[in-house]
Short mmCIF file of C-alpha atoms and ligand atoms in Angstrom, two decimals:
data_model
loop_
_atom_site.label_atom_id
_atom_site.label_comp_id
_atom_site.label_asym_id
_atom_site.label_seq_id
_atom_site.Cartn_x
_atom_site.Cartn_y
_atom_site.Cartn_z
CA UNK A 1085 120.21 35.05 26.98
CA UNK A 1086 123.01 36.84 24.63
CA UNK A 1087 125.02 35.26 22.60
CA UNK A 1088 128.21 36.42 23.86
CA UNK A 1089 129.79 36.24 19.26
CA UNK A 1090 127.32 38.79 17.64
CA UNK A 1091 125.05 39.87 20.06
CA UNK A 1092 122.09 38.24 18.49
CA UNK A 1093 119.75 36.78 21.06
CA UNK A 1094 120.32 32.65 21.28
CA UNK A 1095 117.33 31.19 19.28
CA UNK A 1096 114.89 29.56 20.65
CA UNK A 1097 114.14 25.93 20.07
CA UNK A 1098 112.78 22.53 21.39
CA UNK A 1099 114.20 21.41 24.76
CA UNK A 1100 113.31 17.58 24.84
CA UNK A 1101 112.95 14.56 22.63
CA UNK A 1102 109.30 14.39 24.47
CA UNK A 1103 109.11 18.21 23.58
CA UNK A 1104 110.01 17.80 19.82
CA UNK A 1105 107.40 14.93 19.75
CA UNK A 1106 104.71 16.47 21.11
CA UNK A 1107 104.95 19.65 19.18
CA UNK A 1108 105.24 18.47 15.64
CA UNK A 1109 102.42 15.52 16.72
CA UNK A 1110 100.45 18.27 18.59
CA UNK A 1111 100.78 20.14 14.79
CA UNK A 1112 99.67 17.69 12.89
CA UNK A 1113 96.84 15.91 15.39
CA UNK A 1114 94.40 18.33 14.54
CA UNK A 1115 90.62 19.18 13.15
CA UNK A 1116 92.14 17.19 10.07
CA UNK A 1117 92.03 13.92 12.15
CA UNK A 1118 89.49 14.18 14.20
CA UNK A 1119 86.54 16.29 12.50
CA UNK A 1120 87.97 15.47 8.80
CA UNK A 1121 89.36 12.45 8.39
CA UNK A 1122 86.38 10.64 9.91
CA UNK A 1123 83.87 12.32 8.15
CA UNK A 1124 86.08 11.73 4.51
CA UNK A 1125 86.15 7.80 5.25
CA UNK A 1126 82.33 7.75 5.78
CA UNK A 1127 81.72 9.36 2.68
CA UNK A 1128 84.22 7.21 0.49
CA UNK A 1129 83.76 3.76 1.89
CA UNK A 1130 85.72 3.21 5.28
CA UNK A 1131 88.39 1.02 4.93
CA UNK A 1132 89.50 0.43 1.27
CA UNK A 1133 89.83 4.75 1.43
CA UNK A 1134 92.02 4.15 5.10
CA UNK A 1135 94.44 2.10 2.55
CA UNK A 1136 94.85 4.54 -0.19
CA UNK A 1137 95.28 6.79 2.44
CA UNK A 1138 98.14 4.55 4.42
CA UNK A 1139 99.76 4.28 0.84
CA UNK A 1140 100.06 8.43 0.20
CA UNK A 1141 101.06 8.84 3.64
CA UNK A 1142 103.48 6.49 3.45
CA UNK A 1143 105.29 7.46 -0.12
CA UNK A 1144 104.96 10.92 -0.24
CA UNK A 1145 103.72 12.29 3.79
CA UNK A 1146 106.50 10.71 5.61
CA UNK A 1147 109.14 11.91 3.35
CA UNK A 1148 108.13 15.44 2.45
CA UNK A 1149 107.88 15.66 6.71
CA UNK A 1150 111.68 14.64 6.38
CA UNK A 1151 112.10 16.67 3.78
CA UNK A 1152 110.61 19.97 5.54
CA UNK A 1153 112.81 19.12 8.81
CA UNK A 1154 115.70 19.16 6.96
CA UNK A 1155 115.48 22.42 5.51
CA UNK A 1156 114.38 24.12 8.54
CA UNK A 1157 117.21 22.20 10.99
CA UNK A 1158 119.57 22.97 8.28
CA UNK A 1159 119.12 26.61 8.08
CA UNK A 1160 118.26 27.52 11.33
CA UNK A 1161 115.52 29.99 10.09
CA UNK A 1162 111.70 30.50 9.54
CA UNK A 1163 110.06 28.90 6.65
CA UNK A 1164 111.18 32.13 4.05
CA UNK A 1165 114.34 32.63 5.77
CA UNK A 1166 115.19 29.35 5.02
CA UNK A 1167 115.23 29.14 1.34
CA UNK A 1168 116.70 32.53 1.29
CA UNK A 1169 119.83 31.19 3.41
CA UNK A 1170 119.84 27.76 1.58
CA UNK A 1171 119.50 29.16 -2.00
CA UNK A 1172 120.35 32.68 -2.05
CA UNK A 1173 119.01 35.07 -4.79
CA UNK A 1174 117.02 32.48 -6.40
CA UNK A 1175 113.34 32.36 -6.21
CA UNK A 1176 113.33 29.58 -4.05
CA UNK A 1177 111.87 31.57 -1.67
CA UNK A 1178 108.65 31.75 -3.42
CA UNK A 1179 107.66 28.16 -1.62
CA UNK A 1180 108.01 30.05 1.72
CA UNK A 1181 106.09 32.96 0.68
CA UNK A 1182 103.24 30.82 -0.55
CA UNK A 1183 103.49 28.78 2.80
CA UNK A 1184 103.18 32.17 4.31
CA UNK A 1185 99.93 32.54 2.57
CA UNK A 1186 98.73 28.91 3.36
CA UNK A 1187 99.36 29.65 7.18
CA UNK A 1188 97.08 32.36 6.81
CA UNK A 1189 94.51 31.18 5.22
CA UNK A 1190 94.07 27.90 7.02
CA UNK A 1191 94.43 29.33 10.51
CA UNK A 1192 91.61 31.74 9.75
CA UNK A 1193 88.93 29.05 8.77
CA UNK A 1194 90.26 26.72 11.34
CA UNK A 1195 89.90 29.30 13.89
CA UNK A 1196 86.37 29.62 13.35
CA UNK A 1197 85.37 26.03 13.65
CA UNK A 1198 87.63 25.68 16.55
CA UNK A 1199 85.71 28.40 18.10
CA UNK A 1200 82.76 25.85 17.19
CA UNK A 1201 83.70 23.20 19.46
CA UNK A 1202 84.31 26.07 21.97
CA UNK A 1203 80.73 26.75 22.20
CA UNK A 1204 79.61 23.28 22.18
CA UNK A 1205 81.93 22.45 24.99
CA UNK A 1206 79.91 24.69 26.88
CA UNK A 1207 76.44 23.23 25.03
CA UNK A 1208 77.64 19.86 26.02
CA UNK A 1209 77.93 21.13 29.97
CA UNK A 1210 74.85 22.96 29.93
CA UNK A 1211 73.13 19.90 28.16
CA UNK A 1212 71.25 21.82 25.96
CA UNK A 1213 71.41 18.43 23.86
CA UNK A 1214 69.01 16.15 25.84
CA UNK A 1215 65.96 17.92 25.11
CA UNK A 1216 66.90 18.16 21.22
CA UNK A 1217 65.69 15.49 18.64
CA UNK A 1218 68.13 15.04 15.74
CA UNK A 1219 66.12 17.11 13.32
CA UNK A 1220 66.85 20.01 16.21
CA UNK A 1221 70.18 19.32 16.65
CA UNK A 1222 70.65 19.88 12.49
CA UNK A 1223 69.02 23.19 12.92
CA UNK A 1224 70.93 24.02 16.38
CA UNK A 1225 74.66 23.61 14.50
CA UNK A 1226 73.31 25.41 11.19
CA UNK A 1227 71.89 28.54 13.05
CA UNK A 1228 74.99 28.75 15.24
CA UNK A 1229 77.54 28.73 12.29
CA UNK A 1230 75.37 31.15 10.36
CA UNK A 1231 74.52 33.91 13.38
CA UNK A 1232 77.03 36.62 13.19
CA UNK A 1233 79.03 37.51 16.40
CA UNK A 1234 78.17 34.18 18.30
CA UNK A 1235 80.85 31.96 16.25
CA UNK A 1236 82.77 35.20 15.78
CA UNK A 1237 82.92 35.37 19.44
CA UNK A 1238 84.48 32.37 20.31
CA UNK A 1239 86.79 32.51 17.33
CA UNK A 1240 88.37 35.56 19.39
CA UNK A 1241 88.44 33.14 22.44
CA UNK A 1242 89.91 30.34 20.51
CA UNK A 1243 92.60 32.78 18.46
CA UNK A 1244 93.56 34.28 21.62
CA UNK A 1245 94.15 31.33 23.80
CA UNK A 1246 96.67 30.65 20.17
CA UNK A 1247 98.32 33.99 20.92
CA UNK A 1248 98.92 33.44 24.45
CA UNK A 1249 100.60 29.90 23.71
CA UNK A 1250 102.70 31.24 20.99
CA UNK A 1251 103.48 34.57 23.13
CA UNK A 1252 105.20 32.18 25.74
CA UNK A 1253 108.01 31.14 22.88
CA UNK A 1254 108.68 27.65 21.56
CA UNK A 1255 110.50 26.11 24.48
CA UNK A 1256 107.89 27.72 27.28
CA UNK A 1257 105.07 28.17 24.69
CA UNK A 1258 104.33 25.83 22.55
CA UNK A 1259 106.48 22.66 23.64
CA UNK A 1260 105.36 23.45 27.45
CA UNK A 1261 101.85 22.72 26.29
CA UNK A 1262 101.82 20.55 24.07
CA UNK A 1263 103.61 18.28 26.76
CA UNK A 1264 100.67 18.70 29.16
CA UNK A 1265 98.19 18.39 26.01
CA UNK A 1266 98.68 15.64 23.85
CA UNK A 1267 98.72 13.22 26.50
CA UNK A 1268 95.60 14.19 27.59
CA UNK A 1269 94.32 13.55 24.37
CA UNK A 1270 95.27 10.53 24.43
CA UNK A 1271 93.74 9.71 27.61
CA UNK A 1272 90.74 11.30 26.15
CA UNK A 1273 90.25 9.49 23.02
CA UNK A 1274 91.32 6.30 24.45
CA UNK A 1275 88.42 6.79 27.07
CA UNK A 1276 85.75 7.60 24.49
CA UNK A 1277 87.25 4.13 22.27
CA UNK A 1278 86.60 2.27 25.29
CA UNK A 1279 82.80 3.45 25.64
CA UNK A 1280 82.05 3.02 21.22
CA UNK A 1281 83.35 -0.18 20.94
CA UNK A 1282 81.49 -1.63 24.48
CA UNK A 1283 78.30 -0.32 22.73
CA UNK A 1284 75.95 -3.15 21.69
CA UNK A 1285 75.88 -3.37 18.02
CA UNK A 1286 79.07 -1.48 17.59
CA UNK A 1287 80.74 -4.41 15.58
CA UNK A 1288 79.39 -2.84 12.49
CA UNK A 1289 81.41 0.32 13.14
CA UNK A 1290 84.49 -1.48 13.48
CA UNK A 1291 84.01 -3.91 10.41
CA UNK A 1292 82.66 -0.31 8.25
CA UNK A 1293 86.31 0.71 9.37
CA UNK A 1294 88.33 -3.17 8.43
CA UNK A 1295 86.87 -4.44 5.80
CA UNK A 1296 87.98 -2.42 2.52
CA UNK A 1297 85.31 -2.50 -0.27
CA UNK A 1298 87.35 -1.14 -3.23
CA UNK A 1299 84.43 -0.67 -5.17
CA UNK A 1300 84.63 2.79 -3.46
CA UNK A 1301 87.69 3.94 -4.42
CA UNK A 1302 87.51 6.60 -7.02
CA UNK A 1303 89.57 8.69 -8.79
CA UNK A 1304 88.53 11.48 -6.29
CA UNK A 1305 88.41 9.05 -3.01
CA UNK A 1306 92.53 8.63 -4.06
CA UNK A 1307 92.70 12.56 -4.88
CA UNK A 1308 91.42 13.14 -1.31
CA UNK A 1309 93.26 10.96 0.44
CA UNK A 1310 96.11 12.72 -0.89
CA UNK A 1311 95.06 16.28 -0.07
CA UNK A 1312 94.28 15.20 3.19
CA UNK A 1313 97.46 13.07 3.79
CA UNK A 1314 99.21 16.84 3.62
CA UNK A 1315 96.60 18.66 5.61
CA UNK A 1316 97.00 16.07 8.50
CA UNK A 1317 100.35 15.35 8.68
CA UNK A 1318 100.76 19.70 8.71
CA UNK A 1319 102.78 19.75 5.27
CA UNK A 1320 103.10 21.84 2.58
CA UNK A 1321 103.34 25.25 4.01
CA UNK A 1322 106.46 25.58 6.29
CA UNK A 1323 105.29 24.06 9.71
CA UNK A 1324 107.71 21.53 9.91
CA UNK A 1325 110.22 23.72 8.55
CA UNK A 1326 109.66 25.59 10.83
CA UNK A 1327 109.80 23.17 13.92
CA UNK A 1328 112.36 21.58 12.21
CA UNK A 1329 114.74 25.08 12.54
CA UNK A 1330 114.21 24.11 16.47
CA UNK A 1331 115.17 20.82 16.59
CA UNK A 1332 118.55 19.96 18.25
CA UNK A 1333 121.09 18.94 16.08
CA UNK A 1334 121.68 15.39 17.62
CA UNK A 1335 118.06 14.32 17.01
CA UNK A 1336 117.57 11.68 14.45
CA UNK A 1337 115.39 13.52 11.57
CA UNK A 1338 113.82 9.78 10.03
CA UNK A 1339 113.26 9.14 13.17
CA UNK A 1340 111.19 12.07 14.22
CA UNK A 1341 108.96 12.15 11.06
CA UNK A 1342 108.67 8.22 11.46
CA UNK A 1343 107.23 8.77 14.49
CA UNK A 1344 104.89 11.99 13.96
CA UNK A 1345 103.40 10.38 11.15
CA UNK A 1346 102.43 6.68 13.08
CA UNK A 1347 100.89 8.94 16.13
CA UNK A 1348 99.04 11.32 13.55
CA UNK A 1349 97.55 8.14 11.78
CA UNK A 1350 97.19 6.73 15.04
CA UNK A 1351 94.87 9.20 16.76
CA UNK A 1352 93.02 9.24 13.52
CA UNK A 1353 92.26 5.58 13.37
CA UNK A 1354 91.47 6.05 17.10
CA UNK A 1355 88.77 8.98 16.42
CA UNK A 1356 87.39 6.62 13.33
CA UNK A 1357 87.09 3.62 15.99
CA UNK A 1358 85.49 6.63 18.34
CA UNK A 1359 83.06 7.57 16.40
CA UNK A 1360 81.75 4.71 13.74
CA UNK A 1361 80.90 2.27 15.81
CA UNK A 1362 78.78 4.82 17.97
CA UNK A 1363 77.40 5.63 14.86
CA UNK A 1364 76.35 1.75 13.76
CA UNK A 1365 75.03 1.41 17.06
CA UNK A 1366 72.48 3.69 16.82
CA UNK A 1367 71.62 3.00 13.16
CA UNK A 1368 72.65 6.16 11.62
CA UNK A 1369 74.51 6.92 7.91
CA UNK A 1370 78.09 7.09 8.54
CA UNK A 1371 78.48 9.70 5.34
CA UNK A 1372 76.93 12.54 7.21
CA UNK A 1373 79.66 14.40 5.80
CA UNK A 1374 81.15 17.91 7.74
CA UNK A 1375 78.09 17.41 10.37
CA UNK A 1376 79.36 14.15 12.07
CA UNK A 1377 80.84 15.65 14.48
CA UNK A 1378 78.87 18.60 15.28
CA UNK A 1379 75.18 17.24 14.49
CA UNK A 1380 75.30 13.36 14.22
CA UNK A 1381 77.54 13.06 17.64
CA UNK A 1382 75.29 15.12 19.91
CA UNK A 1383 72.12 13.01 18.66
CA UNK A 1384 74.48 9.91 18.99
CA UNK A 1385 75.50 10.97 22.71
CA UNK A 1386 71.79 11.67 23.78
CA UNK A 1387 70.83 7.86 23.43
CA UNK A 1388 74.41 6.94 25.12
CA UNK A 1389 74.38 5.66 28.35
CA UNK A 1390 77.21 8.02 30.30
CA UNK A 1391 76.68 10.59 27.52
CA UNK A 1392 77.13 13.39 29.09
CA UNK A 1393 80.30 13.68 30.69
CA UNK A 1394 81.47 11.35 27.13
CA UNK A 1395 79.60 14.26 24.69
CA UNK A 1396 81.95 17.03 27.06
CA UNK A 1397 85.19 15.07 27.00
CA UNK A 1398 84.65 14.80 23.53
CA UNK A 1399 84.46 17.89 21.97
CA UNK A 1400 87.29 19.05 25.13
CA UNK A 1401 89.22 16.91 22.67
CA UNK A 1402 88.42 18.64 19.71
CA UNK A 1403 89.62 22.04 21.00
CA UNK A 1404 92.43 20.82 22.59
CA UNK A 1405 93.82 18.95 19.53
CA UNK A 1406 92.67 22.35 17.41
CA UNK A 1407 95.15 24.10 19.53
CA UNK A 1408 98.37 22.62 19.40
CA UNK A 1409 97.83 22.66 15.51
CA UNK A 1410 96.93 26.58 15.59
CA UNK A 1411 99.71 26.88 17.73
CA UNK A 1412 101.97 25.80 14.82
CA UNK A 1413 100.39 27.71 12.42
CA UNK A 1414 100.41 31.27 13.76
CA UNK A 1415 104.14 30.04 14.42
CA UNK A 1416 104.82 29.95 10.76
CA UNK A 1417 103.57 33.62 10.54
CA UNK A 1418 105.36 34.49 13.83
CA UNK A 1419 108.39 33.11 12.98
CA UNK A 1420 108.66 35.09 9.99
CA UNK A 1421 107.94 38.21 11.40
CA UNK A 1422 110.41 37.76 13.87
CA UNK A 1423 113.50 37.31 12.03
CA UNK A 1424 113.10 38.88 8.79
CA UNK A 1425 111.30 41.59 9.72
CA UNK A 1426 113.24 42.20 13.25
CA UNK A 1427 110.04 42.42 15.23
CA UNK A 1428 109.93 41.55 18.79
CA UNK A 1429 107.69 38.40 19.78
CA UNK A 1430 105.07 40.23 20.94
CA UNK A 1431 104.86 42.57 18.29
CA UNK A 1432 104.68 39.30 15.72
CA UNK A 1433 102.43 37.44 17.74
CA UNK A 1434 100.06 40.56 18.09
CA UNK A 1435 100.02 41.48 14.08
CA UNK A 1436 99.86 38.24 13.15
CA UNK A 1437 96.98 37.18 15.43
CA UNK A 1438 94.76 39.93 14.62
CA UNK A 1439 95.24 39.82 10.76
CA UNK A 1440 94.08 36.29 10.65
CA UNK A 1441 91.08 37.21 13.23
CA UNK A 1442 90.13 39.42 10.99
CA UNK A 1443 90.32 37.30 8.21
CA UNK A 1444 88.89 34.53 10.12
CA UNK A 1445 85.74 36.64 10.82
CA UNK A 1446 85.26 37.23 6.90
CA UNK A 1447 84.51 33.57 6.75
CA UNK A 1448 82.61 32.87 9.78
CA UNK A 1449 80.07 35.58 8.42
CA UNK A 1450 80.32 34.33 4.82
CA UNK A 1451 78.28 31.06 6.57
CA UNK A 1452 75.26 33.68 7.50
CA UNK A 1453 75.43 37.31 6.58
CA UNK A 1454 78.11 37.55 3.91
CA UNK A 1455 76.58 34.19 2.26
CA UNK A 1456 76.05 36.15 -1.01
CA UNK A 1457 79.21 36.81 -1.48
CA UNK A 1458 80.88 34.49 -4.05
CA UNK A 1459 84.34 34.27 -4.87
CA UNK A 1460 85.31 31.78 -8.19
CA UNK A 1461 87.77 29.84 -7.49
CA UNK A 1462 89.12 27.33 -10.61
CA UNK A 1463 88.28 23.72 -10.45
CA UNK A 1464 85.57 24.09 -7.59
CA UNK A 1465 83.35 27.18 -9.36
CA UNK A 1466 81.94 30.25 -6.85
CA UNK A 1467 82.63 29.32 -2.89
CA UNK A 1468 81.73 31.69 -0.02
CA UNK A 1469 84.91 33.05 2.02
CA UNK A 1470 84.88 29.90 3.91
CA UNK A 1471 85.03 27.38 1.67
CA UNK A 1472 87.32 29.03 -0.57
CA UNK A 1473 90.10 30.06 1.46
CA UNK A 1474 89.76 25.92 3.12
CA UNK A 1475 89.54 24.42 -0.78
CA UNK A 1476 92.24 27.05 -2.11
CA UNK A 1477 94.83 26.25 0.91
CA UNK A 1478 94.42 22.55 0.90
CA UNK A 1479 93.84 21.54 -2.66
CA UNK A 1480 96.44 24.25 -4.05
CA UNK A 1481 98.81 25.83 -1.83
CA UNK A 1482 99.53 22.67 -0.06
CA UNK A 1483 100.14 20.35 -2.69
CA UNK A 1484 102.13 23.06 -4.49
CA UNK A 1485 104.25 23.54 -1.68
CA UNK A 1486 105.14 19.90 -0.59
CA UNK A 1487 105.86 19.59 -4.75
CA UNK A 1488 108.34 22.91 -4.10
CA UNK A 1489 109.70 21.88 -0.95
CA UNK A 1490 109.99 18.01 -2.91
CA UNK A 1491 112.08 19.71 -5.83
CA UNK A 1492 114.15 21.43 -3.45
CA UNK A 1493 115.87 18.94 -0.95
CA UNK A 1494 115.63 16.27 -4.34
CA UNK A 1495 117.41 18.69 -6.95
CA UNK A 1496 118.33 21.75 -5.30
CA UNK A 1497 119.94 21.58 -2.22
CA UNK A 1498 123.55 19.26 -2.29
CA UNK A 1499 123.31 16.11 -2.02
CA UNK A 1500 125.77 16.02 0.91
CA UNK A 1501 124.08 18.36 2.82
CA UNK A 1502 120.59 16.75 3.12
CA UNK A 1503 122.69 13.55 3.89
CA UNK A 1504 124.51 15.26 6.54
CA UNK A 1505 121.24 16.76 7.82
CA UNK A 1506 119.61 13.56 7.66
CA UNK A 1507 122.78 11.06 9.45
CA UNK A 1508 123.30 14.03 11.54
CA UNK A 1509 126.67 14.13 10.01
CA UNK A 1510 127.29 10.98 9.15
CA UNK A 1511 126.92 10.21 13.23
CA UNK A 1512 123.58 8.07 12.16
CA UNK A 1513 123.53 5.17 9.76
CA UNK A 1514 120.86 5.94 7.21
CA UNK A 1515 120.39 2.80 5.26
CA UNK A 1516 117.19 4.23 3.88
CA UNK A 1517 118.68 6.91 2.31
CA UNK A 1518 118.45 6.08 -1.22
CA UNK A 1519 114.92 5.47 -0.99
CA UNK A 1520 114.29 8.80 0.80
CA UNK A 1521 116.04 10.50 -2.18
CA UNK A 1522 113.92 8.53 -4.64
CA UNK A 1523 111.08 9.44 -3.38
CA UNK A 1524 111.81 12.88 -2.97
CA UNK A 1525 113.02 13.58 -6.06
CA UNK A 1526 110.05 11.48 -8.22
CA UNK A 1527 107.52 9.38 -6.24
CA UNK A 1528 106.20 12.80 -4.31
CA UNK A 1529 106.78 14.96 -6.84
CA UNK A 1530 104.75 13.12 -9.67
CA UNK A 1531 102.17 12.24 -7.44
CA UNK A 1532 101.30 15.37 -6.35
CA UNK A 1533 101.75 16.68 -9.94
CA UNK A 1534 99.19 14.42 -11.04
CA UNK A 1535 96.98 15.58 -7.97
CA UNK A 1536 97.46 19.21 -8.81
CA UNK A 1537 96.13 18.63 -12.61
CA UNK A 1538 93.52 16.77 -11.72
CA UNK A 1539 92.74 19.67 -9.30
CA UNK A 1540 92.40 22.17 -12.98
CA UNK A 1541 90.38 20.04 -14.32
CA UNK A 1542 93.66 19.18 -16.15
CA UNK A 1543 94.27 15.31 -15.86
N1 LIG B 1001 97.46 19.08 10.66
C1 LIG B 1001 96.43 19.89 11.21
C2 LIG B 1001 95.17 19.05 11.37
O1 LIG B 1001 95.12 17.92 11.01
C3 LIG B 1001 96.14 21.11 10.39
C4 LIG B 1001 97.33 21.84 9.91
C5 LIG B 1001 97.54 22.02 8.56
C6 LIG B 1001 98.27 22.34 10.80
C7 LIG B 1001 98.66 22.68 8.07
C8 LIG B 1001 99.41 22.98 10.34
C9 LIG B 1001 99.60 23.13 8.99
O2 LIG B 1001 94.17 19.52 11.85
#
C-alpha cells in the first residue's frame, strides 16, 4: 500500500494486541529458556539461583525491555536507524551497530543447535532412543554435533524455515506465526508438566526447584543469572527495538514488557518443572550441564511410561520455541537492510540469511573438523568458533548494549519524550514512572557495569 504524502511504502507493523504479545514472547521464549535456563539452575543450585534470577529480571530485564520499546516505537525505525533519527550525528548509533553484530553472531550458533533438535525430532519418531543405554545416548549427541554436514544440514533446514517466516513480513510473517505457535507451546509444555510431576518420586524435582539453598549462590551463579536474564528476555541487541518500531501507538509500553517478561519467566519455570522432576525420578544429577536436554532427556524418556510420543512433543517444542526467537533475530538484520540500505525484503532476507548460514556452519564444524581452531577471547582464554561467538555475544555485546541502550533513554533522549512514549502521550497514567527512570538511569546501568568488569577479569 502507498502512502499517498511521500510515496514511501506504509511500514509494516504488528496488527493485534495478541500479535504484539506473541511476537516479542515468541522472541524471547527461546533455547535460552528451555535448553539454558534449566541446565544453568541445575548446575548452580535450583532455587536460591531462580531468585537471583527473579531479582535481575525484575530491576534491570523488565526495564531495559521498556526501555528498547521506547526507542524503537519512538522512532519508527530499525535498531541503527533509530539512534540515528533520535540522536543525530552522534555516535549513538554505535549501540545499534554492535546489536547488529550481536544478531549475527547469536543467530549463527543458535541456528546450529536448533538444527539439533531438528534431527532429534526425527530421532525421537524413528525411536532410535529405545535401544540406546545412557552411555550410548552420550556418544549418539557428541558424534552428531561433531560430524560435518549432518548438523550443517539441518542448520540449512532450520535457517531456511527462519527466512521463509521473515520473507512473509511482520504482520503476515512473523506475527501470523507466532499466533499459531506460542500457543502450541504452551499446550505442549503444559502437557509434558502434567506427565513429570505425575511421575513417582518426582517430588524431589519440584522441591530441587522451591527450596533455595543459598549456599549456592556465587559470585558467578549472580553473574549468570544476569547474562542470562538479557539473553532470555531477547535484550541487548535491538530486538525489541526493533518490535517496538511496530507497535501501534495506542498500546501501553509497561504494559507490554510487564507482560513479555512474566510469560518468558513463566515458560521457563514451566520447562524447569518439565524436566527436574523427570530427572529426580529416575535418579539422575540434575547438573548435567548443556547435555540435559539432548543426552539426559532421551535416557530419561526411555524409562517413561508414554515416552515416546512425550520425547517427540518435546523436542517439537524446542524447535518451535527456537523459531519464533530466530525469527526476531534475522529481523534485526533484515530490518536494517531494508531501510538504510533501501533493499527490497527479499533481497534483505536473502543476504542476511545466507551470511549467518555461513557463519553458522563455521561453528557447527568448529565442534568436529575445525576443533583445532582456537580463537582467544579475554576473560574466557582460547574457545572454538562456537563457543566464542555464544560467550562473546552474551557475556559482552549484550550486556554492553542493554548498558548503551540504559544510558540512552536515562540521559540522552528528553525526558518528555520517553514519558510521552511511555503514557502514550500523557493518554496513560504512569505512576511508576519515576521508578522506571531510576532504574534506567542507575540500577541497570551499574549492575551491568559491575557484570561487564567482572567479565575482564576486572572486578
Ligand atoms: N531470547 C531468546 C532465547 O531465550 C534468544 C534471543 C537472544 C533472541 C537475543 C533474540 C535476541 O532463546
Amino acid at each position: 500500500m502507498e502512502n499517498m504524502n511521500n510515496n514511501l511504502p506504509e511500514r509494516d507493523g504488528f496488527a493485534s494486541k495478541f500479535g504484539i504479545i506473541a511476537a516479542a514472547a515468541g522472541s524471547a521464549i527461546g533455547l535460552g529458556n528451555i535448553w539454558k535456563f534449566p541446565y544453568i539452575t541445575g548446575i548452580y543450585g535450583g532455587a536460591a539461583f531462580i531468585i537471583v534470577y527473579l531479582v535481575c529480571i525484575t530491576l534491570i530485564g523488565a526495564p531495559v525491555m521498556l526501555s528498547e520499546f521506547t526507542i524503537g516505537r519512538k522512532a519508527q525505525r530499525n535498531a541503527i536507524g533509530s539512534f540515528k533519527k533520535i540522536a543525530p550525528n552522534s555516535p549513538w548509533f554505535i549501540t545499534g551497530w554492535m546489536g547488529f553484530l550481536a544478531a549475527f553472531s547469536i543467530l549463527s550458533f543458535y541456528g546450529v543447535v536448533a538444527g539439533w533438535s531438528l534431527d532429534y525430532i526425527v530421532s525421537a519418531i524413528m525411536n532410535k532412543f529405545a535401544t540406546m543405554g545412557p552411555d550410548e545416548i552420550g556418544g549418539h549427541f557428541g558424534g552428531l554435533i561433531s560430524s560435518a554436514w549432518r548438523p550443517i544440514f539441518w542448520q540449512v533446514v532450520f535457517m531456511a524455515m527462519t527466512a521463509g517466516v521473515v520473507l512473509g513480513g511482520v504482520k503476515d510473517g512473523i506475527e501470523k506465526y507466532a499466533k499459531i505457535l506460542m500457543p502450541l507451546l504452551l499446550v505442549i509444555i503444559v502437557i509434558l508438566d502434567i506427565r513429570a510431576v505425575t511421575l513417582p518420586g518426582s517430588g524431589a524435582g519440584v522441591s530441587f526447584l522451591l527450596k533455595p539453598d543459598f549456599t549456592k549462590v556465587s559470585s558467578e551463579a549472580i553473574l549468570s543469572a544476569l547474562g542470562h536474564a538479557f539473553f532470555s528476555l531477547s535484550l541487548g541487541m535491538g530486538t525489541m527495538i526493533t518490535y517496538g518500531s511496530y507497535i501501534g501507538k495506542k498500546e501501553n509500553l509497561g504494559e507490554v514488557a510487564m507482560q513479555v517478561t512474566i510469560a518468558d519467566t513463566l515458560i521457563a519455570l514451566l520447562a524447569g518443572l518439565a524436566i527436574f522432576p523427570a530427572v529426580f525420578a529416575f535418579g539422575i544429577e540434575p547438573s548435567a550441564g548443556p547435555g540435559l536436554v539432548f543426552i539426559t532427556l532421551p535416557n530419561v524418556f526411555q524409562q517413561m511410561p508414554g515416552g515416546y510420543i512425550f520425547q517427540i512433543l518435546f523436542f517439537v517444542l524446542l524447535a518451535v520455541a527456537a523459531l519464533t526467537s530466530s525469527v526476531s533475530i534475522l529481523e534485526v538484520v533484515v530490518a536494517y537492510f531494508q531501510e538504510e540500505k533501501n533493499m527490497s525484503r527479499t533481497k534483505s532476507v536473502i543476504i542476511a540469511t545466507v551470511a549467518i548460514t555461513i557463519l553458522g556452519m563455521a561453528a557447527s564444524l568448529s565442534m568436529g573438523p575445525w576443533s583445532d581452531i582456537k580463537i582467544l577471547l579475554p576473560g574466557f582464554g582460547q574457545l572454538n568458533i562456537f563457543d566464542w561467538l555464544d560467550k562473546f555475544s552474551a557475556n559482552y555485546m549484550l550486556p554492553l548494549g542493554g548498558l548503551f541502550i540504559s544510558l540512552f533513554v536515562g540521559f540522552k533522549m528528553d525526558r518528555e519524550d520517553v514519558y510521552n512514549e511511555v503514557s502514550d502521550e500523557g493518554d496513560l497514567s504512569v505512576s511508576y514512572f519515576g521508578a522506571y527512570m531510576i532504574l534506567t538511569k542507575f540500577i541497570a546501568p551499574i549492575g551491568i557495569s559491575i557484570v561487564f568488569l567482572h567479565n575482564f577479569g576486572l572486578f
